Amino acid sequence: MAATYLRRAQPALALLAALLVLLVAAPAAHAAPDPEGGSKTLREQLESAAKGHVEAKQKLDASKKRQVKLKVALKQAQEKAVSLEGRVREVASRSYRQGRFSTVSLLLNAGTPDTFMERALRLEQMAQVDSRALTEYQDAVTVAEKATRAIDLEIKEQQKQVTVMARKKKQAESALAAAGGGAVAGGFVSANSPLAKPAPRNSDGSWPRESCTVNDPTTSGCITPRLLNAYQQARAAGFKRYTSCFSERSSGEHPKGRACDFAAATGGFENVNASGGDRTYGNNLAAYFVKNASRLGVMYVIWYRQIWQPGLGWRAYSGSGGPSATHTNHVHLSIL
């Protein structure tokens, strides 16, 4: 009886064994990577530093543009004032020589009514010309004075933003140092990286606020429009290996739809340090995001134990653990 039961059960047991083999042997190519290294505090500090730097840089650039326009206005006003100075001196000199009574006498001494009217008309025309010249001169001087004051204010604004940028850089350096990293690193750059299509900005050059509102093409979650643009631009540039963006985590940008992990290996997130062509792929992808940081709104890039963010450059990043934590099997991208 037992032998008969075993014979009947053999096909089912064989199928179960085959399934177990497949589950054990199948690569975790498209599984979510292990939790990435770094603490919640570190990520919050890096986010604050990056956002603060980018905002201050945008204000600095805007101030410099305003200053250039003000300098042009100042130069034009000064040139106009100089061109009118001769006319103003002439008016002042004539007024000093003739005075009110000399003008009246000039009219009263007219021999005929026609001569009187002719002199009166000329005096009226001269008065109008003199008044217009004096008004234009005063306007030019006023414009020059306002432009000078405005330029002084812009210089103060620029000094303020430079101070903010320096403070944010120090914040990022201190956060990385506290986590065991922060040393200046060689980084990943390439002059041959293609240019990405810029993400939309506000009219003043700042980044619009975005939330997780569009479907994530890599998962069933959502991402921001700016991250979607970065993902699409990377694929258009040839970086088409497996990518995972949205994921439920306790902190970081992934649950906010503002981060993607780009696998270095063709098979996905392999539990080994990338080497050879896979590492070259990661190097090129990291360099691509850095070159296009201002176009895509990059907050930071992490790859192979290094991190890049605006105003800081490439620094050592000491995530502890396996390849996912040390970012040696995938490139991490966080978007503002």
mmCIF file of C-alpha atoms in Angstrom:
data_model
loop_
_atom_site.group_PDB
_atom_site.id
_atom_site.type_symbol
_atom_site.label_atom_id
_atom_site.label_comp_id
_atom_site.label_asym_id
_atom_site.label_seq_id
_atom_site.Cartn_x
_atom_site.Cartn_y
_atom_site.Cartn_z
ATOM 1 C CA MET A 1 0.000 0.000 0.000
ATOM 2 C CA ALA A 2 2.782 2.387 0.994
ATOM 3 C CA ALA A 3 4.743 1.488 -2.153
ATOM 4 C CA THR A 4 1.730 2.239 -4.322
ATOM 5 C CA TYR A 5 1.256 5.629 -2.622
ATOM 6 C CA LEU A 6 4.908 6.529 -3.171
ATOM 7 C CA ARG A 7 4.707 5.619 -6.837
ATOM 8 C CA ARG A 8 1.664 7.842 -7.279
ATOM 9 C CA ALA A 9 3.291 10.726 -5.381
ATOM 10 C CA GLN A 10 6.566 10.626 -7.318
ATOM 11 C CA PRO A 11 5.446 12.975 -10.157
ATOM 12 C CA ALA A 12 4.216 15.560 -7.670
ATOM 13 C CA LEU A 13 7.372 15.267 -5.590
ATOM 14 C CA ALA A 14 9.525 15.654 -8.688
ATOM 15 C CA LEU A 15 7.644 18.824 -9.700
ATOM 16 C CA LEU A 16 8.013 20.274 -6.193
ATOM 17 C CA ALA A 17 11.730 19.513 -6.211
ATOM 18 C CA ALA A 18 12.122 21.223 -9.584
ATOM 19 C CA LEU A 19 10.338 24.311 -8.329
ATOM 20 C CA LEU A 20 12.582 24.446 -5.264
ATOM 21 C CA VAL A 21 15.659 24.228 -7.459
ATOM 22 C CA LEU A 22 14.414 27.097 -9.610
ATOM 23 C CA LEU A 23 13.658 29.272 -6.609
ATOM 24 C CA VAL A 24 17.083 28.702 -5.099
ATOM 25 C CA ALA A 25 19.075 28.955 -8.297
ATOM 26 C CA ALA A 26 17.204 31.840 -9.946
ATOM 27 C CA PRO A 27 19.196 35.102 -9.795
ATOM 28 C CA ALA A 28 17.664 37.984 -7.848
ATOM 29 C CA ALA A 29 17.919 40.091 -10.972
ATOM 30 C CA HIS A 30 14.724 42.071 -10.612
ATOM 31 C CA ALA A 31 14.305 41.877 -6.878
ATOM 32 C CA ALA A 32 14.612 45.108 -4.902
ATOM 33 C CA PRO A 33 18.163 45.736 -3.694
ATOM 34 C CA ASP A 34 19.078 45.320 -0.069
ATOM 35 C CA PRO A 35 18.563 48.385 2.133
ATOM 36 C CA GLU A 36 21.141 50.988 1.149
ATOM 37 C CA GLY A 37 23.782 52.142 3.573
ATOM 38 C CA GLY A 38 23.587 55.422 5.439
ATOM 39 C CA SER A 39 21.305 56.603 8.209
ATOM 40 C CA LYS A 40 18.118 58.627 8.053
ATOM 41 C CA THR A 41 19.964 61.524 9.675
ATOM 42 C CA LEU A 42 22.695 61.431 7.051
ATOM 43 C CA ARG A 43 20.187 61.432 4.196
ATOM 44 C CA GLU A 44 18.256 64.323 5.745
ATOM 45 C CA GLN A 45 21.441 66.353 6.195
ATOM 46 C CA LEU A 46 22.570 65.681 2.621
ATOM 47 C CA GLU A 47 19.141 66.604 1.278
ATOM 48 C CA SER A 48 19.092 69.850 3.251
ATOM 49 C CA ALA A 49 22.611 70.734 2.122
ATOM 50 C CA ALA A 50 21.946 69.973 -1.540
ATOM 51 C CA LYS A 51 18.648 71.841 -1.662
ATOM 52 C CA GLY A 52 20.108 74.807 0.209
ATOM 53 C CA HIS A 53 23.073 74.986 -2.135
ATOM 54 C CA VAL A 54 20.956 74.766 -5.294
ATOM 55 C CA GLU A 55 18.530 77.427 -4.043
ATOM 56 C CA ALA A 56 21.348 79.784 -3.054
ATOM 57 C CA LYS A 57 23.095 79.194 -6.385
ATOM 58 C CA GLN A 58 19.899 80.020 -8.267
ATOM 59 C CA LYS A 59 19.488 83.255 -6.293
ATOM 60 C CA LEU A 60 23.147 84.109 -6.847
ATOM 61 C CA ASP A 61 22.849 83.598 -10.605
ATOM 62 C CA ALA A 62 19.636 85.649 -10.722
ATOM 63 C CA SER A 63 21.311 88.462 -8.795
ATOM 64 C CA LYS A 64 24.263 88.475 -11.172
ATOM 65 C CA LYS A 65 21.912 88.739 -14.149
ATOM 66 C CA ARG A 66 20.094 91.658 -12.526
ATOM 67 C CA GLN A 67 23.413 93.317 -11.793
ATOM 68 C CA VAL A 68 24.451 93.081 -15.438
ATOM 69 C CA LYS A 69 21.215 94.778 -16.540
ATOM 70 C CA LEU A 70 21.632 97.463 -13.886
ATOM 71 C CA LYS A 71 25.166 98.184 -15.041
ATOM 72 C CA VAL A 72 23.898 98.660 -18.595
ATOM 73 C CA ALA A 73 21.191 101.040 -17.345
ATOM 74 C CA LEU A 74 23.744 102.924 -15.252
ATOM 75 C CA LYS A 75 26.103 103.349 -18.187
ATOM 76 C CA GLN A 76 23.314 104.572 -20.459
ATOM 77 C CA ALA A 77 22.093 107.052 -17.845
ATOM 78 C CA GLN A 78 25.592 108.364 -17.213
ATOM 79 C CA GLU A 79 26.265 108.789 -20.938
ATOM 80 C CA LYS A 80 22.985 110.666 -21.396
ATOM 81 C CA ALA A 81 23.735 112.936 -18.445
ATOM 82 C CA VAL A 82 27.167 113.740 -19.861
ATOM 83 C CA SER A 83 25.699 114.524 -23.281
ATOM 84 C CA LEU A 84 23.253 116.997 -21.658
ATOM 85 C CA GLU A 85 25.756 118.684 -19.361
ATOM 86 C CA GLY A 86 26.795 121.212 -22.035
ATOM 87 C CA ARG A 87 23.182 122.216 -22.651
ATOM 88 C CA VAL A 88 22.525 122.519 -18.907
ATOM 89 C CA ARG A 89 25.584 124.748 -18.444
ATOM 90 C CA GLU A 90 24.418 126.918 -21.341
ATOM 91 C CA VAL A 91 20.958 127.348 -19.805
ATOM 92 C CA ALA A 92 22.455 128.178 -16.433
ATOM 93 C CA SER A 93 24.870 130.685 -17.935
ATOM 94 C CA ARG A 94 22.199 132.491 -19.941
ATOM 95 C CA SER A 95 19.867 132.637 -16.971
ATOM 96 C CA TYR A 96 22.662 134.161 -14.911
ATOM 97 C CA ARG A 97 23.519 136.765 -17.566
ATOM 98 C CA GLN A 98 19.989 137.801 -18.547
ATOM 99 C CA GLY A 99 17.803 137.165 -15.597
ATOM 100 C CA ARG A 100 14.058 137.825 -15.498
ATOM 101 C CA PHE A 101 14.203 141.590 -16.078
ATOM 102 C CA SER A 102 16.565 141.338 -19.046
ATOM 103 C CA THR A 103 14.062 139.090 -20.770
ATOM 104 C CA VAL A 104 11.205 141.527 -20.091
ATOM 105 C CA SER A 105 13.323 144.437 -21.340
ATOM 106 C CA LEU A 106 14.135 142.487 -24.504
ATOM 107 C CA LEU A 107 10.422 142.214 -25.248
ATOM 108 C CA LEU A 108 9.576 145.819 -24.353
ATOM 109 C CA ASN A 109 12.311 147.135 -26.637
ATOM 110 C CA ALA A 110 10.734 145.526 -29.648
ATOM 111 C CA GLY A 111 10.099 148.207 -32.290
ATOM 112 C CA THR A 112 6.921 146.750 -33.792
ATOM 113 C CA PRO A 113 4.174 144.335 -32.785
ATOM 114 C CA ASP A 114 5.549 141.807 -35.258
ATOM 115 C CA THR A 115 9.004 142.039 -33.735
ATOM 116 C CA PHE A 116 7.499 141.655 -30.253
ATOM 117 C CA MET A 117 5.605 138.519 -31.255
ATOM 118 C CA GLU A 118 8.660 137.060 -32.972
ATOM 119 C CA ARG A 119 10.817 137.627 -29.898
ATOM 120 C CA ALA A 120 8.138 136.245 -27.599
ATOM 121 C CA LEU A 121 7.826 133.102 -29.739
ATOM 122 C CA ARG A 122 11.568 132.545 -29.738
ATOM 123 C CA LEU A 123 11.768 133.014 -25.997
ATOM 124 C CA GLU A 124 8.936 130.503 -25.533
ATOM 125 C CA GLN A 125 10.693 127.975 -27.771
ATOM 126 C CA MET A 126 13.959 128.473 -25.897
ATOM 127 C CA ALA A 127 12.156 128.009 -22.591
ATOM 128 C CA GLN A 128 10.605 124.754 -23.790
ATOM 129 C CA VAL A 129 13.962 123.460 -25.036
ATOM 130 C CA ASP A 130 15.650 124.493 -21.810
ATOM 131 C CA SER A 131 12.930 122.868 -19.700
ATOM 132 C CA ARG A 132 13.126 119.628 -21.696
ATOM 133 C CA ALA A 133 16.923 119.518 -21.448
ATOM 134 C CA LEU A 134 16.850 120.136 -17.709
ATOM 135 C CA THR A 135 14.154 117.456 -17.202
ATOM 136 C CA GLU A 136 16.032 114.883 -19.266
ATOM 137 C CA TYR A 137 19.231 115.642 -17.418
ATOM 138 C CA GLN A 138 17.570 115.316 -14.028
ATOM 139 C CA ASP A 139 15.903 112.057 -15.096
ATOM 140 C CA ALA A 140 19.235 110.641 -16.272
ATOM 141 C CA VAL A 141 20.883 111.581 -12.993
ATOM 142 C CA THR A 142 18.013 110.019 -11.010
ATOM 143 C CA VAL A 143 18.200 106.786 -13.016
ATOM 144 C CA ALA A 144 21.956 106.617 -12.488
ATOM 145 C CA GLU A 145 21.583 107.127 -8.744
ATOM 146 C CA LYS A 146 18.886 104.416 -8.474
ATOM 147 C CA ALA A 147 20.947 101.975 -10.552
ATOM 148 C CA THR A 148 23.984 102.586 -8.352
ATOM 149 C CA ARG A 149 21.993 101.884 -5.189
ATOM 150 C CA ALA A 150 20.435 98.783 -6.754
ATOM 151 C CA ILE A 151 23.861 97.450 -7.787
ATOM 152 C CA ASP A 152 25.071 97.883 -4.206
ATOM 153 C CA LEU A 153 22.084 95.859 -2.984
ATOM 154 C CA GLU A 154 22.772 93.110 -5.526
ATOM 155 C CA ILE A 155 26.379 92.887 -4.360
ATOM 156 C CA LYS A 156 25.145 92.405 -0.793
ATOM 157 C CA GLU A 157 22.678 89.761 -2.007
ATOM 158 C CA GLN A 158 25.447 87.892 -3.785
ATOM 159 C CA GLN A 159 27.663 87.969 -0.717
ATOM 160 C CA LYS A 160 24.748 86.595 1.312
ATOM 161 C CA GLN A 161 24.157 83.683 -1.084
ATOM 162 C CA VAL A 162 27.864 82.858 -1.276
ATOM 163 C CA THR A 163 27.832 82.619 2.527
ATOM 164 C CA VAL A 164 24.798 80.313 2.406
ATOM 165 C CA MET A 165 26.498 78.071 -0.158
ATOM 166 C CA ALA A 166 29.619 77.834 1.985
ATOM 167 C CA ARG A 167 27.497 76.926 5.025
ATOM 168 C CA LYS A 168 25.619 74.235 3.112
ATOM 169 C CA LYS A 169 28.877 72.770 1.853
ATOM 170 C CA LYS A 170 30.136 72.597 5.425
ATOM 171 C CA GLN A 171 26.893 70.916 6.473
ATOM 172 C CA ALA A 172 27.319 68.173 3.871
ATOM 173 C CA GLU A 173 30.994 67.670 4.732
ATOM 174 C CA SER A 174 30.203 67.371 8.441
ATOM 175 C CA ALA A 175 27.382 64.882 7.811
ATOM 176 C CA LEU A 176 29.598 62.684 5.642
ATOM 177 C CA ALA A 177 32.489 62.902 8.106
ATOM 178 C CA ALA A 178 30.204 61.812 10.939
ATOM 179 C CA ALA A 179 29.304 58.753 8.849
ATOM 180 C CA GLY A 180 32.955 57.890 8.269
ATOM 181 C CA GLY A 181 33.336 59.461 4.804
ATOM 182 C CA GLY A 182 33.648 62.875 3.252
ATOM 183 C CA ALA A 183 37.226 62.796 1.954
ATOM 184 C CA VAL A 184 37.747 64.294 -1.503
ATOM 185 C CA ALA A 185 37.530 61.482 -4.047
ATOM 186 C CA GLY A 186 38.517 61.050 -7.664
ATOM 187 C CA GLY A 187 34.941 60.697 -8.785
ATOM 188 C CA PHE A 188 33.479 59.813 -12.143
ATOM 189 C CA VAL A 189 33.463 62.414 -14.895
ATOM 190 C CA SER A 190 33.481 62.254 -18.664
ATOM 191 C CA ALA A 191 33.660 65.066 -21.179
ATOM 192 C CA ASN A 192 32.023 62.739 -23.683
ATOM 193 C CA SER A 193 28.792 62.302 -21.700
ATOM 194 C CA PRO A 194 25.815 63.310 -23.869
ATOM 195 C CA LEU A 195 23.601 66.230 -22.871
ATOM 196 C CA ALA A 196 20.167 65.504 -21.447
ATOM 197 C CA LYS A 197 16.949 67.315 -22.214
ATOM 198 C CA PRO A 198 16.444 69.818 -19.361
ATOM 199 C CA ALA A 199 13.581 69.365 -16.946
ATOM 200 C CA PRO A 200 11.116 72.296 -16.739
ATOM 201 C CA ARG A 201 11.987 75.169 -14.383
ATOM 202 C CA ASN A 202 10.056 78.132 -13.028
ATOM 203 C CA SER A 203 10.374 81.476 -14.802
ATOM 204 C CA ASP A 204 12.917 82.641 -12.213
ATOM 205 C CA GLY A 205 15.105 79.587 -12.782
ATOM 206 C CA SER A 206 14.096 77.730 -9.624
ATOM 207 C CA TRP A 207 12.786 74.168 -9.563
ATOM 208 C CA PRO A 208 9.009 73.770 -9.220
ATOM 209 C CA ARG A 209 7.778 71.771 -6.240
ATOM 210 C CA GLU A 210 6.791 68.272 -7.297
ATOM 211 C CA SER A 211 5.289 65.237 -5.621
ATOM 212 C CA CYS A 212 4.816 61.585 -6.500
ATOM 213 C CA THR A 213 2.205 62.113 -9.219
ATOM 214 C CA VAL A 214 3.201 60.046 -12.265
ATOM 215 C CA ASN A 215 3.359 56.300 -12.737
ATOM 216 C CA ASP A 216 6.762 54.740 -12.143
ATOM 217 C CA PRO A 217 7.698 52.801 -15.295
ATOM 218 C CA THR A 218 9.964 50.523 -13.241
ATOM 219 C CA THR A 219 7.527 49.505 -10.472
ATOM 220 C CA SER A 220 3.861 49.729 -9.590
ATOM 221 C CA GLY A 221 4.516 52.879 -7.549
ATOM 222 C CA CYS A 222 4.784 56.549 -8.440
ATOM 223 C CA ILE A 223 7.569 59.077 -9.053
ATOM 224 C CA THR A 224 7.882 62.815 -9.683
ATOM 225 C CA PRO A 225 7.789 64.253 -13.207
ATOM 226 C CA ARG A 226 11.393 65.418 -12.801
ATOM 227 C CA LEU A 227 12.606 61.935 -11.909
ATOM 228 C CA LEU A 228 10.682 60.501 -14.840
ATOM 229 C CA ASN A 229 12.512 62.914 -17.140
ATOM 230 C CA ALA A 230 15.876 61.862 -15.689
ATOM 231 C CA TYR A 231 15.018 58.175 -16.114
ATOM 232 C CA GLN A 232 13.856 58.685 -19.694
ATOM 233 C CA GLN A 233 16.877 60.796 -20.594
ATOM 234 C CA ALA A 234 19.253 58.176 -19.190
ATOM 235 C CA ARG A 235 17.594 55.464 -21.277
ATOM 236 C CA ALA A 236 17.703 57.697 -24.355
ATOM 237 C CA ALA A 237 21.442 58.064 -23.747
ATOM 238 C CA GLY A 238 21.847 54.273 -23.839
ATOM 239 C CA PHE A 239 21.660 53.367 -20.132
ATOM 240 C CA LYS A 240 18.926 50.750 -20.377
ATOM 241 C CA ARG A 241 19.883 48.139 -17.792
ATOM 242 C CA TYR A 242 17.455 47.170 -15.076
ATOM 243 C CA THR A 243 16.283 50.070 -12.902
ATOM 244 C CA SER A 244 14.080 50.304 -9.813
ATOM 245 C CA CYS A 245 12.739 53.633 -8.566
ATOM 246 C CA PHE A 246 9.825 53.721 -6.122
ATOM 247 C CA SER A 247 9.938 51.475 -3.076
ATOM 248 C CA GLU A 248 8.480 51.482 0.410
ATOM 249 C CA ARG A 249 11.216 52.418 2.861
ATOM 250 C CA SER A 250 11.415 54.141 6.209
ATOM 251 C CA SER A 251 13.427 57.104 4.875
ATOM 252 C CA GLY A 252 15.179 58.496 1.841
ATOM 253 C CA GLU A 253 13.885 59.558 -1.560
ATOM 254 C CA HIS A 254 12.662 56.199 -2.909
ATOM 255 C CA PRO A 255 9.311 56.281 -1.046
ATOM 256 C CA LYS A 256 8.886 59.909 -2.168
ATOM 257 C CA GLY A 257 9.329 58.942 -5.813
ATOM 258 C CA ARG A 258 12.506 60.994 -6.122
ATOM 259 C CA ALA A 259 15.167 58.283 -6.457
ATOM 260 C CA CYS A 260 16.129 55.420 -8.746
ATOM 261 C CA ASP A 261 18.659 52.601 -8.470
ATOM 262 C CA PHE A 262 20.312 51.680 -11.777
ATOM 263 C CA ALA A 263 21.797 48.170 -11.823
ATOM 264 C CA ALA A 264 25.363 47.924 -13.126
ATOM 265 C CA ALA A 265 25.066 44.339 -14.333
ATOM 266 C CA THR A 266 22.978 43.254 -17.273
ATOM 267 C CA GLY A 267 21.241 40.713 -15.019
ATOM 268 C CA GLY A 268 20.095 43.315 -12.498
ATOM 269 C CA PHE A 269 21.061 43.763 -8.847
ATOM 270 C CA GLU A 270 23.727 41.117 -8.382
ATOM 271 C CA ASN A 271 25.168 40.583 -4.933
ATOM 272 C CA VAL A 272 28.722 41.237 -6.086
ATOM 273 C CA ASN A 273 30.889 44.296 -6.669
ATOM 274 C CA ALA A 274 30.640 45.392 -10.290
ATOM 275 C CA SER A 275 33.790 44.830 -12.316
ATOM 276 C CA GLY A 276 34.936 44.963 -15.911
ATOM 277 C CA GLY A 277 32.262 46.163 -18.310
ATOM 278 C CA ASP A 278 29.655 46.409 -15.547
ATOM 279 C CA ARG A 279 31.818 48.801 -13.590
ATOM 280 C CA THR A 280 32.519 50.836 -16.726
ATOM 281 C CA TYR A 281 28.766 51.038 -17.308
ATOM 282 C CA GLY A 282 28.281 52.364 -13.769
ATOM 283 C CA ASN A 283 31.157 54.829 -14.155
ATOM 284 C CA ASN A 284 29.663 56.209 -17.362
ATOM 285 C CA LEU A 285 26.165 56.440 -15.916
ATOM 286 C CA ALA A 286 27.378 58.277 -12.810
ATOM 287 C CA ALA A 287 29.378 60.673 -15.009
ATOM 288 C CA TYR A 288 26.301 61.242 -17.179
ATOM 289 C CA PHE A 289 24.188 62.322 -14.210
ATOM 290 C CA VAL A 290 26.923 64.615 -12.903
ATOM 291 C CA LYS A 291 27.415 66.343 -16.254
ATOM 292 C CA ASN A 292 23.659 66.894 -16.521
ATOM 293 C CA ALA A 293 23.050 67.710 -12.870
ATOM 294 C CA SER A 294 21.809 71.251 -13.507
ATOM 295 C CA ARG A 295 19.658 70.078 -16.422
ATOM 296 C CA LEU A 296 17.999 67.213 -14.569
ATOM 297 C CA GLY A 297 17.825 68.655 -11.053
ATOM 298 C CA VAL A 298 20.195 66.132 -9.468
ATOM 299 C CA MET A 299 20.358 66.199 -5.675
ATOM 300 C CA TYR A 300 23.073 63.578 -5.399
ATOM 301 C CA VAL A 301 24.568 60.532 -7.102
ATOM 302 C CA ILE A 302 26.107 57.568 -5.255
ATOM 303 C CA TRP A 303 28.317 54.992 -6.943
ATOM 304 C CA TYR A 304 31.120 52.718 -5.845
ATOM 305 C CA ARG A 305 31.657 54.121 -2.348
ATOM 306 C CA GLN A 306 31.547 57.714 -3.576
ATOM 307 C CA ILE A 307 28.889 60.409 -3.529
ATOM 308 C CA TRP A 308 28.475 63.553 -5.629
ATOM 309 C CA GLN A 309 26.238 66.484 -4.923
ATOM 310 C CA PRO A 310 26.129 70.144 -6.047
ATOM 311 C CA GLY A 311 28.743 72.366 -4.452
ATOM 312 C CA LEU A 312 30.602 69.419 -2.971
ATOM 313 C CA GLY A 313 31.903 67.305 -5.845
ATOM 314 C CA TRP A 314 32.823 63.648 -5.457
ATOM 315 C CA ARG A 315 33.472 62.548 -1.870
ATOM 316 C CA ALA A 316 34.069 59.230 -0.137
ATOM 317 C CA TYR A 317 30.858 57.561 1.006
ATOM 318 C CA SER A 318 31.282 54.847 3.591
ATOM 319 C CA GLY A 319 28.163 52.766 3.450
ATOM 320 C CA SER A 320 28.747 49.541 5.378
ATOM 321 C CA GLY A 321 27.507 46.165 4.273
ATOM 322 C CA GLY A 322 27.176 44.347 0.991
ATOM 323 C CA PRO A 323 27.271 45.669 -2.582
ATOM 324 C CA SER A 324 23.885 47.348 -2.245
ATOM 325 C CA ALA A 325 24.877 49.282 0.880
ATOM 326 C CA THR A 326 28.222 50.332 -0.577
ATOM 327 C CA HIS A 327 26.622 51.080 -3.970
ATOM 328 C CA THR A 328 29.068 48.876 -5.827
ATOM 329 C CA ASN A 329 26.360 47.008 -7.758
ATOM 330 C CA HIS A 330 24.116 49.965 -8.664
ATOM 331 C CA VAL A 331 24.145 53.708 -9.244
ATOM 332 C CA HIS A 332 21.814 55.642 -6.934
ATOM 333 C CA LEU A 333 20.221 58.851 -8.242
ATOM 334 C CA SER A 334 18.263 61.291 -6.082
ATOM 335 C CA ILE A 335 16.438 64.204 -7.690
ATOM 336 C CA LEU A 336 15.508 67.547 -6.134
#
